[in-house]
Each structure stands twice: as structure tokens, then as C-alpha cells.
XYZ file of C-alpha atoms in Angstrom:
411
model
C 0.000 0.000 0.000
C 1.650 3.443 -0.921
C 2.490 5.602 2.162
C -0.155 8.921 2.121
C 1.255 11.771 1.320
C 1.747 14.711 4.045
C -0.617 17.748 4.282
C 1.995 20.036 2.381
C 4.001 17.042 0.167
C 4.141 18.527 -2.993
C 4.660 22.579 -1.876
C 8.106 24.163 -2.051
C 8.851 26.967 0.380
C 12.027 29.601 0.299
C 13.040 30.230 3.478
C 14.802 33.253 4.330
C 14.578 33.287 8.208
C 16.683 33.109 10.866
C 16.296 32.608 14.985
C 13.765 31.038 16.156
C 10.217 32.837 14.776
C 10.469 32.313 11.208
C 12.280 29.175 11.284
C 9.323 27.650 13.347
C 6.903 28.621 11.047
C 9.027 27.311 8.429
C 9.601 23.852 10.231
C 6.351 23.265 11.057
C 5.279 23.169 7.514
C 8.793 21.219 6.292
C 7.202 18.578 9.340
C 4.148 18.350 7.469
C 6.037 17.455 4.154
C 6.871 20.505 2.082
C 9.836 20.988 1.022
C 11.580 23.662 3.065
C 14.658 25.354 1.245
C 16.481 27.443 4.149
C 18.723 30.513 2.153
C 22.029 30.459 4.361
C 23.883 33.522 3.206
C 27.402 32.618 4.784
C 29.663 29.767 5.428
C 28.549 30.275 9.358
C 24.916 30.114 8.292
C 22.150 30.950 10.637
C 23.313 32.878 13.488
C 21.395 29.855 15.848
C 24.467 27.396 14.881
C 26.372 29.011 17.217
C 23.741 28.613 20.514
C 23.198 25.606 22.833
C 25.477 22.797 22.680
C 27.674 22.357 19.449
C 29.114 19.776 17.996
C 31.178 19.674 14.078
C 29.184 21.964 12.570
C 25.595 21.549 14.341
C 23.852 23.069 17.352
C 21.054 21.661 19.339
C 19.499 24.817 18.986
C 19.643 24.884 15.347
C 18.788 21.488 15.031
C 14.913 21.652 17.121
C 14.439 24.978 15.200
C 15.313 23.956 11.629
C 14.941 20.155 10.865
C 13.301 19.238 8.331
C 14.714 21.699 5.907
C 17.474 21.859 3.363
C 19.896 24.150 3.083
C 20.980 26.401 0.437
C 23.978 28.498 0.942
C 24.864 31.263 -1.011
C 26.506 34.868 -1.205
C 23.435 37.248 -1.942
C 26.061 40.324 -1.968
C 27.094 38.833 -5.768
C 24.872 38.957 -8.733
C 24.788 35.567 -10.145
C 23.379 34.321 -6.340
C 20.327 36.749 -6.156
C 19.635 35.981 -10.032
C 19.058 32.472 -8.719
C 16.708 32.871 -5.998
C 14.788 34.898 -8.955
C 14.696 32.279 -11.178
C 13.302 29.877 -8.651
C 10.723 31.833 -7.674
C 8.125 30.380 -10.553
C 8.465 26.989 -8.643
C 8.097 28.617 -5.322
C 4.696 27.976 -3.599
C 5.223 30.221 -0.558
C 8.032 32.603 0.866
C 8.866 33.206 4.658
C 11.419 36.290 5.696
C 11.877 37.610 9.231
C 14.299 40.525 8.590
C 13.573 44.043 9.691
C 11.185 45.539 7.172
C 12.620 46.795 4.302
C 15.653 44.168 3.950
C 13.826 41.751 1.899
C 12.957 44.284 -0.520
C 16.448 45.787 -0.906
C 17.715 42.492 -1.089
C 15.487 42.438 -4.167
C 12.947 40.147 -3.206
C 9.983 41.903 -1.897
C 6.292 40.773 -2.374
C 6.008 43.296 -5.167
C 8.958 42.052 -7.242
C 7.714 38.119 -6.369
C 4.424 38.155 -7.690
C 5.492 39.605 -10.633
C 7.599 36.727 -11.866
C 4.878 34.135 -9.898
C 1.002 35.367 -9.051
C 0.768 32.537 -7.312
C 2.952 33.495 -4.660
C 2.280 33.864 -1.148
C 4.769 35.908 0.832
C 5.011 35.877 4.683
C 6.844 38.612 6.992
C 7.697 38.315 10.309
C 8.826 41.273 12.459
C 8.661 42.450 16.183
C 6.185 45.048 15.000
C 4.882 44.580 11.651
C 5.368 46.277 8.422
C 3.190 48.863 8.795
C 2.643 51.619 11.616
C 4.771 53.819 13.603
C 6.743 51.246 15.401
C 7.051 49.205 12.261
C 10.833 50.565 11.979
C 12.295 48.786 15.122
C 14.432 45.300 14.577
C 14.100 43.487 17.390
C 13.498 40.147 18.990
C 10.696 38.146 21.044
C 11.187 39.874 24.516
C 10.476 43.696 23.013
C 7.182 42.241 21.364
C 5.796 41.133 25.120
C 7.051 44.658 26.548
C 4.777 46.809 23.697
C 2.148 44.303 24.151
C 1.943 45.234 27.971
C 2.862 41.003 28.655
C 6.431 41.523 29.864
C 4.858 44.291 33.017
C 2.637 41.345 34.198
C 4.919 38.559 35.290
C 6.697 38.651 38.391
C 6.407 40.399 41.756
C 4.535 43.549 42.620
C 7.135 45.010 44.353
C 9.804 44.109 41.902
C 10.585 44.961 38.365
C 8.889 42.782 35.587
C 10.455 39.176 34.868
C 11.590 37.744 32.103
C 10.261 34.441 31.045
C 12.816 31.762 30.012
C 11.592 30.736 26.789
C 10.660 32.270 23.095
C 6.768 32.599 23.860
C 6.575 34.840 21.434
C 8.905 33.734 18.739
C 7.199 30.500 18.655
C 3.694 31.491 18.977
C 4.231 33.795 16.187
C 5.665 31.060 14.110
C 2.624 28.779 14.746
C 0.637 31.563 13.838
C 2.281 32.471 10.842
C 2.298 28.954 9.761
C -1.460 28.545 10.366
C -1.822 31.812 8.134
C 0.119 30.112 5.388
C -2.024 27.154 5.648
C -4.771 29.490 5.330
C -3.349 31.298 2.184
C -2.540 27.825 0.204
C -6.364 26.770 0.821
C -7.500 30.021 -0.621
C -5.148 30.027 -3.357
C -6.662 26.413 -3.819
C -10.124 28.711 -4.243
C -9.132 31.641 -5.993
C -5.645 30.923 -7.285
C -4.295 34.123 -6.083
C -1.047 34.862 -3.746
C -1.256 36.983 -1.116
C 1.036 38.828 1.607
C 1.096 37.767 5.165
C 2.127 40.708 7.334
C 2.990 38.818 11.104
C 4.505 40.575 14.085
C 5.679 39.659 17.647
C 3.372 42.206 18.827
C 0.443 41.355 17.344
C 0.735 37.526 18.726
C 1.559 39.136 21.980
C -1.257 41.098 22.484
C -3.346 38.467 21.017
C -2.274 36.634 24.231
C -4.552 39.264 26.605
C -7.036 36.941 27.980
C -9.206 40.051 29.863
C -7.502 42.865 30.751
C -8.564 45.044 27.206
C -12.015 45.544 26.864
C -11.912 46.140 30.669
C -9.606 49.057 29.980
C -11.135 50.408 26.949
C -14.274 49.959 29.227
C -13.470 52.110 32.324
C -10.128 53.809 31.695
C -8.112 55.077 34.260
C -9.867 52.633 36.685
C -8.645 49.590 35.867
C -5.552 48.469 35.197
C -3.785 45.171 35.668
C -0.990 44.279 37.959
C 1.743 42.217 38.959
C 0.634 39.676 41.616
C 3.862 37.170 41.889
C 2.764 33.700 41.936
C -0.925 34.816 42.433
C -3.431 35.264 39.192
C -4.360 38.977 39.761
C -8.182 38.739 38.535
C -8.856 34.757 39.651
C -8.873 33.122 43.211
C -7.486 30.758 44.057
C -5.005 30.614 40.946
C -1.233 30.719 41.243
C 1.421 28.579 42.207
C 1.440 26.935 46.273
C 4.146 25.250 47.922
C 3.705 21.801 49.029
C 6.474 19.522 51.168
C 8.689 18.957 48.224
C 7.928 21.398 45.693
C 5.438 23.826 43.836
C 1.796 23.078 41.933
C -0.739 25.052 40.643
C -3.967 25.227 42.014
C -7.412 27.039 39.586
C -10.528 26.442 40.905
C -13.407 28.371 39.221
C -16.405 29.464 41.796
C -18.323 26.153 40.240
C -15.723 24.151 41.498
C -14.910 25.428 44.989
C -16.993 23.039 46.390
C -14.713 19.998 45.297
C -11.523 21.419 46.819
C -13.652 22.097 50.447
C -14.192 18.433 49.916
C -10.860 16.930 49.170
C -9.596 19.659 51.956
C -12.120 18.149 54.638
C -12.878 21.772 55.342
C -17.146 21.666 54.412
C -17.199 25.329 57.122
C -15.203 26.884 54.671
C -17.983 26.712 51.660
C -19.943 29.455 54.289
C -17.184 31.271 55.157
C -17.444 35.043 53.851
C -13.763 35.480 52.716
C -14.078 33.014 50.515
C -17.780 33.010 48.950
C -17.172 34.780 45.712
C -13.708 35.113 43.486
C -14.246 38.776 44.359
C -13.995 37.932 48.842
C -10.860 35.141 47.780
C -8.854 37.909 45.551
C -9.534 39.984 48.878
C -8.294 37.344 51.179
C -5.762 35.800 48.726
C -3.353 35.810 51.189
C -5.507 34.103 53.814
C -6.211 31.934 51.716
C -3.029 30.782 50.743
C -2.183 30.297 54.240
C -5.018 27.730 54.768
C -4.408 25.803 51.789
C -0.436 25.631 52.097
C -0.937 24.403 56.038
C -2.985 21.565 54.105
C -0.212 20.561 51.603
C 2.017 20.506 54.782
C 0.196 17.617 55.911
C 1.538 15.252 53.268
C 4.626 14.038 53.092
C 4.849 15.119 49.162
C 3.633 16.752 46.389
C 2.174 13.666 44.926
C 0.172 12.401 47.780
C -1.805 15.855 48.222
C -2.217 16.192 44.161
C -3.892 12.551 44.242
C -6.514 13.548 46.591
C -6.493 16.870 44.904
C -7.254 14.782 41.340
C -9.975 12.449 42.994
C -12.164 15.304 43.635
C -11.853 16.580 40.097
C -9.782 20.007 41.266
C -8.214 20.967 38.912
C -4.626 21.620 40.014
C -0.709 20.001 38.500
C 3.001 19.795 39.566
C 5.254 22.523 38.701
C 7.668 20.564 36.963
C 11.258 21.545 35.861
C 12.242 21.036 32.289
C 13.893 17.683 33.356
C 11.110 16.420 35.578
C 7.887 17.445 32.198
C 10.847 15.144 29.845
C 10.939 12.178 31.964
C 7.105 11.899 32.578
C 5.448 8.962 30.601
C 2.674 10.927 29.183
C 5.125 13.346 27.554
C 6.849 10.256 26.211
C 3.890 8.439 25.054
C 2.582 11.128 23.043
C 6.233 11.931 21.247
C 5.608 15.450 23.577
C 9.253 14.645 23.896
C 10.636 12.642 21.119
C 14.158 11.124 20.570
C 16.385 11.846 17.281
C 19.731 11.359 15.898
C 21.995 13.384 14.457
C 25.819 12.199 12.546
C 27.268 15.294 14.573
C 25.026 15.594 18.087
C 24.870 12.014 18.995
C 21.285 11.039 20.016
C 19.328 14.012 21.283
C 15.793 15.105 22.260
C 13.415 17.835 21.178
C 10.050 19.005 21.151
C 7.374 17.273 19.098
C 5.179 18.820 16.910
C 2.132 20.691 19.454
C -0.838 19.079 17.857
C -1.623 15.626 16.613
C -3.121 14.091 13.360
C -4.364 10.622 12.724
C -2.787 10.245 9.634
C 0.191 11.040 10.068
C 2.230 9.945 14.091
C 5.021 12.741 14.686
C 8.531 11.730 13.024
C 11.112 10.710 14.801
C 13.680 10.407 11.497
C 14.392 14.097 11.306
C 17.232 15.675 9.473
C 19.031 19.181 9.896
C 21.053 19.877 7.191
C 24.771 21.367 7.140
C 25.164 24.613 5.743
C 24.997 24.216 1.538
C 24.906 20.658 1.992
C 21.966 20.847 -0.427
C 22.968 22.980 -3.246
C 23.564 20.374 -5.430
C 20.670 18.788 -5.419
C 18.411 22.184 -4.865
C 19.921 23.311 -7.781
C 19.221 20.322 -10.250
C 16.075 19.716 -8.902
C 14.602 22.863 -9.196
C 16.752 24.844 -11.609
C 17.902 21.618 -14.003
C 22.019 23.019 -13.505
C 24.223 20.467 -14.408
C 27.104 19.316 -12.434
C 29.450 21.519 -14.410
C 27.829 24.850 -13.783
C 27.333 24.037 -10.390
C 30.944 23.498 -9.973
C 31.347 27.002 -11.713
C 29.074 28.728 -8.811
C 31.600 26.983 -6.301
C 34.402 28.219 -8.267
C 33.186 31.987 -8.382
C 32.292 31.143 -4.888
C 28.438 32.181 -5.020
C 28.032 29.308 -3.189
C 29.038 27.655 0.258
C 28.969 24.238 1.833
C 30.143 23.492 5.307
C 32.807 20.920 5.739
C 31.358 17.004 6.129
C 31.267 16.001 9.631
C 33.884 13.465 10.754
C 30.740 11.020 11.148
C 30.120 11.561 7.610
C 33.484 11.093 6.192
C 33.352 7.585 7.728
């Protein structure tokens, strides 16, 4: 029986990003079978081969951000390498940049000069701020999208200055949802058979991410405004993060629930008590609260035991993990959450899996990240027809580069 093809088999994408919020927009879509063509414009490559741990010519970082692609290296600064990338461009289904706005198009591949070789052609831009408006000008990176977006003044202590999560929240959101929009585009173009522009920013996804604070505002300004309450939610009670005997969990009870955690508590007198009647008397007595309920963790010996009892009433509540403890747990592993890969240079590694499921296809395990230029050759033929020869020539001029073969491959 012939193996199905994948959601995008059969698409080509040119891939001209870099970090970590274009490139996951651009490996979620190589993941679901196009075929990905990263443009590396030096020997070095993405500037991401140099983070996390690296090994003859590969990073772990560059390797969970940019499987699943191939790479094309080339000098853009010489003629003969940008006429290329033009005369690929009729076999290109969809483009992805995430330069500061502007670049692409002095670079000489803007939307406008795209869809004039190929109508077809759907373009997507990623920036901190977009491509239009009067912050549009600023380069930038994830953590300046969540401080415009009023995200960044909302985590941590009140006392204190904001926090700064460890992760790319942004960068990746923004690449899911700029992959989602490029989904979107390729079913309309499936309509209509017109190309369109994508304009994303970190912003945008950012603010998205306001769950209640903005029609509040816009609703009764200069009365409400949202603040910093540490490991406390600042609009729901109880909601926030408790200690137990041997660690941290979260505890969110909505008011239809409260009546579960009195239950697995043993406390029914506290279901009357006034301080605790509405979400409005618990944000009053947050504090009080917390009290009570961390004197009741202290009872058990662990975490677990109190979360078990916690679980049989239905409250909803989980451990606070570390990044070490969420990898090791059997549901993560079951689901490919956390999935195992290989790499000639890394060795055997882990990384993410892809963040939703299909029945068709069961998340891949045989990923590949490619060397720098260790595709030209057959990027070239395949989608340009060059022979051996003139490829040679392009090495010879040197329009293009190709890192050295790792000492795994040389075996």
C-alpha cells in the first residue's frame, strides 16, 4: 500500500529566516512534508548554529528549530546568487522572511517584485512590529514584542521589576501563527488561485495573548488596570502557584468548582465562610487563603500524595515541573511530547514534538538538519535543471558555500 502523502508534500517553500520565529513557522510546515529550502547567506549560516550545545558543525538549537529543511547556501552580496533565488521563484509555492522591514525588498525580493515573476505566490513577513505603523521601523526580537504588548509588566512580583520568562513565547507562537496563516493562504489560493502577503509581528501575537484585561480598559479607563501579583493570578482566586512539602503546583478552581476542593480539603465550614464566597472575597483574602491551603499541603509528606486527593475530587490543580522532571514523565513520552532523534554530529538528542496531533500522520522521529549548503547540489538540479558543471562554476566563483562534512560523515 503506498504511504499517504503529508498535508503540504508537494509545496516548495524559500526560506529566508533566521532565529527562532520564522524558522518555526518554516519547520512546522517542512514537518508536514513541504519541502523547506532554508537561504544560508554565509559559510557560518544561521546565526542559531552558534547557541546551545555544538558539535562539528551543528547546534542543538539549530537542530529543534530547523529540521526538516534543506539548506541552500549562497553569497546574496554577488549577482549571479540573487539571479538564482529569482529564477526559482516560478516553482516557489510560498516565501517566509523575518528581517527588519525593508531588507527583503532591498535584497530584491519583496512581495512586489515576487508576484510579478509568480502570481501565485504567497509571501510571509515576520517582524517584532509589523510592516506597517509607527513602530514598524524597530528590529528586534521576542522579549520587546511582550514589553509593547503590555505582557512583559505582568509577570513577576509587585514590588519588583517585571520578569523575564525563560523561553521564546513569542517567537514561537508567532511562528505557529504564521504557519497557520500560510495554511490558510494555500487553501485560498486552492479557491481563488491568487497569492497573497502575510504581514505577522511579535506584537500582534503578543497582544493576542490578553485573555481580559482590554475591553476592561477600553471599558473604564483610568480605573482599571492590571498588575503584577507574583505567583498569584491577579483577577482569579485561588489561581497561582502553592508550595507543598517537596515542591510547587498550581492550584485554579473556578467558583463552580470550589466546592470539590472544600471536599478533598475536609474543610465543608469553609464553603460558608465570607472570605471566601465569591472570586471577588478570595482575591480579597488571597493571602488568607493561601495560608489555609499551604498548612494543608504541609500535611503530606509530598507533592504527589496531596495532588492525588487533589485529582480524585476533580480540582483541577498540577506539579510545577522543571524542564527535566515534564521530559521524563510517561505521558510526555507516550505522546512523542518529547521525542528522541539522531543526528551524525550531536549524537542522540531530544526535542520538542510537533504541538498538535493528526491521525494520519504519528510525529517523526527520522528528522534531518542539514549542514550549511549541503543541499545545493541537489536544490539546484532539482529545481533549476544546472548540471554538475555549472554548479561546480558557482563553487568556483564562490556564489556558493557548503560546510565541511562532519567526521561522522566522512566515515
Amino acid at each position: 500500500m503506498a504511504k499517504p502523502l503529508r498535508m503540504l508534500e508537494g509545496y516548495r517553500v524559500l526560506d529566508f529566516t533566521h532565529f527562532v520565529a520564522g524558522p518555526t513557522c518554516t519547520r512546522i510546515m517542512g514537518e508536514m512534508g513541504a519541502d523547506v529550502i532554508k537561504v544560508e547567506r554565509s559559510s557560518h549560516g544561521d546565526h542559531v548554529r552558534q547557541l546551545g550545545l555544538v558539535r562539528d558543525g551543528m547546534s542543538t538549537y539549530y537542530f529543534q528549530h530547523n529540521h526538516s529543511k534543506r539548506s541552500l547556501a549562497l553569497d546574496l552580496r554577488i549577482p549571479r546568487a540573487r539571479e538564482l533565488i529569482l529564477a526559482m521563484i516560478p516553482k516557489i509555492d510560498v516565501v517566509v522572511e523575518n528581517f527588519a522591514p525593508g531588507v527583503i525588498a532591498e535584497m530584491g525580493f519583496g512581495y512586489e517584485a515576487l508576484r510579478k515573476i509568480n502570481p501565485a505566490i504567497i509571501m510571509c513577513s515576520i517582524s517584532v512590529a509589523g510592516q506597517s505603523g509607527p513602530l514598524s521601523y524597530k528590529p528586534g526580537y521576542d522579549y520587546l514584542g511582550g514589553s509593547m504588548a503590555g505582557v512583559i509588566d505582568l509577570i513577576g512580583e509587585s514590588d519588583r521589576a517585571p520578569s523575564v520568562p525563560a523561553m521564546a513565547i513569542g517567537d514561537i507562537s508567532t511562528g505557529v501563527a504564521s504557519a497557520m496563516a500560510v495554511g490558510f493562504a494555500l487553501l485560498n489560493r486552492e479557491r481563488t488561485g491568487e497569492g497573497v502577503y502575510i504581514d505577522a509581528s511579535l506584537l500582534d501575537t503578543y497582544f493576542h495573548m490578553q485573555e481580559l484585561a482590554v475591553p476592561i480598559v477600553s471599558m473604564r479607563p483610568g480605573k482599571f488596570s492590571m498588575k503584577r501579583a507574583g505567583s498569584s493570578h491577579p483577577t482569579g482566586s485561588p489561581c497561582g502557584v502553592f508550595k507543598a512539602a517537596d515542591g510547587y503546583l498550581f492550584l485554579i478552581v473556578q467558583q463552580h468548582e470550589m466546592a470539590r476542593l472544600w471536599r478533598a480539603m475536609k474543610r465543608p465550614d469553609l464553603a460558608d465562610d465570607a472570605r471566601f464566597k465569591t472570586n471577588r472575597d478570595r482575591i480579597k483574602n488571597n493571602q488568607e487563603f493561601r495560608r489555609i491551603f499551604e498548612e494543608w499541603l504541609a500535611t503530606f509528606t509530598d507533592r504527589e500524595s496531596a495532588i492525588a486527593v487533589l485529582d480524585a475530587e476533580r480540582v483541577p490543580c498540577a506539579p510545577v515541573y522543571k524542564v527535566e522532571e515534564a521530559m521524563a514523565h510517561p505521558h510526555m513520552r507516550q505522546r512523542k511530547t518529547v521525542r528522541r532523534v539522531k543526528d551524525p554530529a550531536m549524537g542522540e538528542l531530544e526535542i520538542p514534538g510537533m504541538p498538535i496531533k493528526f491521525s494520519t500522520w504519528p510525529d517523526r522521529t527520522d528528522l534531518k538538519a542539514s549542514r550549511v549548503g549541503a543541499d545545493n547540489d541537489a536544490i539546484l538540479t532539482e529545481v533549476l535543471g544546472l548540471t554538475p558543471a555549472q554548479i561546480a562554476d558557482l563553487y568556483r566563483d564562490s556564489v556558493l558555500f557548503a560546510a565541511p562534512a562532519t567526521q561522522e560523515e566522512k566515515r
